Amino acid sequence: MKKILTLLLLVACSLPSWGAPKTPLYKDPSQPVEKRVADLLSRMTLEEKIGQMNQYVAYINEDAPERKAVILDVAAKGHIGSVFQANTPEWANELQKAAMKTRLQIPILVGADAVHGAAMIWGTTVYPMPINFASTWNPEYIRKMARQTALELRSLGSHWSFFPNMDLARDPRWGRIGETFGEDPLLVSDMGCAMIDGYQLGDFTGTDRVVACANHFVAGGSAINGINFWGSDIGERTLRSTYLKPYYDAVKKANLFTIMGSHNTINDIPCHINKWLMTDIMRDEYGFKGFYVSDFTDLERLHETYMVARDHQEGYTLAINAGMDMHMQGPGFYEPVIEAVKKGIIPMERVDEAVSRILEAKFRLGLFEQPLVDEELHKRVVRQKAHGEHALEAARNSIVLLENRNQTLPLQPEKIKKILVTGPNANNKTILGDWTNPQPDENITTIAEGLTSVAAEHGVQVDYFNVGENIRKGLEAEKIKEAIQKAADYDLIVLALGEGTIRYDKPSRTDGENTDRTDINLLGNQLELAQQMKATGKPVVVVYINMRPISEPWVSANVDALLEAWCPGQAGGTAVAEVLFGEVNPGAKLPVTILQSVGQARLYYSMLPNAPFRNGYVEMKRTPLYPFGYGKSYTTFEISEPRIAKSVLGREEATTVTVTVTNTGDRKGDEVVQMYIRDDYSYGVVRPIKELKGYQRVSLEPKESKEVSFDITPEMLAYYDLDMNFKVEEGTFKIMVGNSSADKDQKTVALKVTESYPVAR
Ligand code: BGC
């Protein structure tokens, strides 16, 4: 009897349940993402589709209830598909709940400007800036940082990081250098791809990862005179071989899925409407399968600023037809775009393409299954111990030692008993860098605090003296006087100088987004402070806290030691102190060239041979203050002559170059071995004097040696010839290996290629 009942029940269950609503396919997680996207798209009205292409900024202060109501209203009506800076999990959940009131219940994709941790959100881990990560010359640090940041973001209800910045920093006046990985395409590509991978872990399928967004597409770091928003004239050859390389690699190697447009123009065309770049090259040639988001209100600026559209609707139309998929940000987009589609000036296929990709991201991220985040989760995830440890470890490995005279560093506690620390950046949050909102004081170790506690372990006393913090306004003359008088009581002075980097402190900010300069020296009266301090006869150690490279030749030539710490993040004070006391032996290298003066802009290490030709300028040579790839250590290294496995290569052949690197000093340390290539003659097209093609950071015990090998592949030798074919040309090449980009730091071996042949790209 029992068996019969069970059978009846099974039969009943397998019959169609008349009347019960059938779950639509797109809500079934067992279905493949492509099918779910197609099913959902087929159910959507035009209005619902355009809503998905629209984004609002959701950053809300306590005093903004009206804004909150507006955003909740558009979310509940389905007029937005995305927001960014929803700064608490509760707020992110409120927005998702509003989206759940829409007919199709499509969750909201929540973005964040997570440049170095989720630092725009209160109480998160603030890692060093990207320029610090680039200075480590080891992509593993940024991969790990991005992984940890993904966990923090997801626990806070965000799913999408608007970074890495894959601009090449080619003009030191530009304010955004700190958020880049420097001037070199290979380093930018490696760091950017590692960051994407850390965020996404492949194709970002899952509820514990975020989708990355490479930006700013493209060449934002090359705008004329370093002016954010302006543009450049860049020919196709340079675009393809230099600026597009990181994007090409990110698509091919790192599953890049979203790209943000760039404020600048290229050859007078705003990047947001450049169909050739966005669609013909990125999608059709390189195979980019994700979606584009515009940069902040740049679509409105097509009408208001660039004046390439007579009204907003024309601007949106130009952008969407060129390949733009999502609008950042605000009202004004939804209705005119619906109208434009109805008028037939935006094709429906373009809309479907855009919406499909946006939906694909939401499905992969698991948002349909789990739109809400557990509001308790962030308490366990954010600022967990491992994240803080990594923020410190990355900072330690990112500090570049530029000068060290008279064996000043590491500090010798037998001689140095009392240290005075001062300067505008000695005891504040400039160490955090740009893209940071206010953070609790107790989460940050300033330079003065770090130095005080590390010095105490060595029996050394540290006192901090405030000479004022506003570099823009200038330091207080009276306070400088007092500091100089005080110096008499101390054995050594530490000066934390540089730039004002705090985003929310506009009056004192001198570095960061939209903070370009006409000079690259120490701003205000900082140099006076350094000079007067040096005149006291006390040893002076300068620590630069900044994001754009600073050029102050007097400091370089006169102080006893100079550290480029960039913006080393929440644990920056500890890391700097550990370097000063030799607990950490600095092993970082510059990811940018530091010029002798602003007039040298824009020289960079991979210039063409006709640039350094002849003597130089009237005032100086065309050599930098510090070359790209440069950085000192407390130990010394010897790099052997390079040995090449095969010095003559035929068609499509590769080879390997090997050096032995030895720590010849008496302290453990890291060296970054760098390999550059130069094509001796290239038919009709001038090629750079050298290009970085490989690097490896190695740790060595005193007297230890290691072999370091680099592959030399056809792609590394190839270039775009006169007819824009990417090819290897027969002829001779120089392979240069050393510990910086400067000729004097390199040893060379010759390579010959016997045949010309095309290389796929
Ligand atoms: C920046 C972007 C950023 C956006 C939103 C823009 O001004 O260029 O990098 O994602 O603002 O904050």
Short mmCIF file of N, CA and C and ligand atoms in Angstrom, two decimals, residues 84 113 162-163 176 179 215-216 260 263 295-296 328 435 513, ligand 1:
data_model
loop_
_atom_site.label_atom_id
_atom_site.label_comp_id
_atom_site.label_asym_id
_atom_site.label_seq_id
_atom_site.Cartn_x
_atom_site.Cartn_y
_atom_site.Cartn_z
N PHE A 84 26.99 53.13 -8.86
CA PHE A 84 28.31 52.95 -8.25
C PHE A 84 28.43 53.77 -6.98
N ASP A 113 34.91 52.54 -7.36
CA ASP A 113 36.25 52.97 -7.77
C ASP A 113 37.27 52.34 -6.83
N PHE A 162 36.03 49.54 -10.98
CA PHE A 162 36.33 50.35 -12.17
C PHE A 162 37.83 50.42 -12.46
N PHE A 163 38.59 49.45 -12.06
CA PHE A 163 40.02 49.50 -12.32
C PHE A 163 40.50 48.13 -12.73
N ARG A 176 47.22 61.99 -12.66
CA ARG A 176 46.71 60.64 -12.37
C ARG A 176 47.78 59.56 -12.39
N GLU A 179 47.63 56.39 -10.05
CA GLU A 179 46.70 55.28 -10.24
C GLU A 179 47.08 54.41 -11.44
N ASN A 215 40.73 50.84 -17.74
CA ASN A 215 40.48 52.21 -18.17
C ASN A 215 41.82 52.94 -18.30
N HIS A 216 41.84 54.10 -18.86
CA HIS A 216 40.74 54.77 -19.55
C HIS A 216 41.06 54.64 -21.01
N MET A 260 36.33 51.18 -19.57
CA MET A 260 35.77 52.52 -19.41
C MET A 260 36.40 53.46 -20.44
N HIS A 263 38.46 60.40 -20.91
CA HIS A 263 38.06 61.79 -21.08
C HIS A 263 38.69 62.44 -22.31
N ASP A 295 32.88 57.24 -19.14
CA ASP A 295 33.38 57.85 -17.92
C ASP A 295 32.40 58.95 -17.50
N PHE A 296 32.54 59.35 -16.25
CA PHE A 296 31.60 60.22 -15.56
C PHE A 296 31.08 61.38 -16.42
N MET A 328 27.52 56.34 -17.78
CA MET A 328 27.81 56.84 -16.43
C MET A 328 27.67 58.37 -16.52
N TRP A 435 41.73 58.43 -4.57
CA TRP A 435 40.66 57.42 -4.57
C TRP A 435 40.49 56.79 -3.19
N GLU A 513 43.53 62.93 -9.53
CA GLU A 513 42.66 63.19 -10.68
C GLU A 513 42.30 64.68 -10.77
C1 BGC B 1 37.20 58.95 -13.45
C2 BGC B 1 36.94 57.46 -13.44
C3 BGC B 1 35.99 57.09 -12.33
C4 BGC B 1 34.74 57.94 -12.40
C5 BGC B 1 33.75 57.65 -11.30
C6 BGC B 1 35.92 59.74 -13.39
O1 BGC B 1 36.16 61.09 -13.28
O2 BGC B 1 37.91 59.29 -14.60
O3 BGC B 1 38.14 56.77 -13.32
O4 BGC B 1 35.67 55.74 -12.40
O5 BGC B 1 35.10 59.31 -12.34
O6 BGC B 1 34.20 58.05 -10.08
#
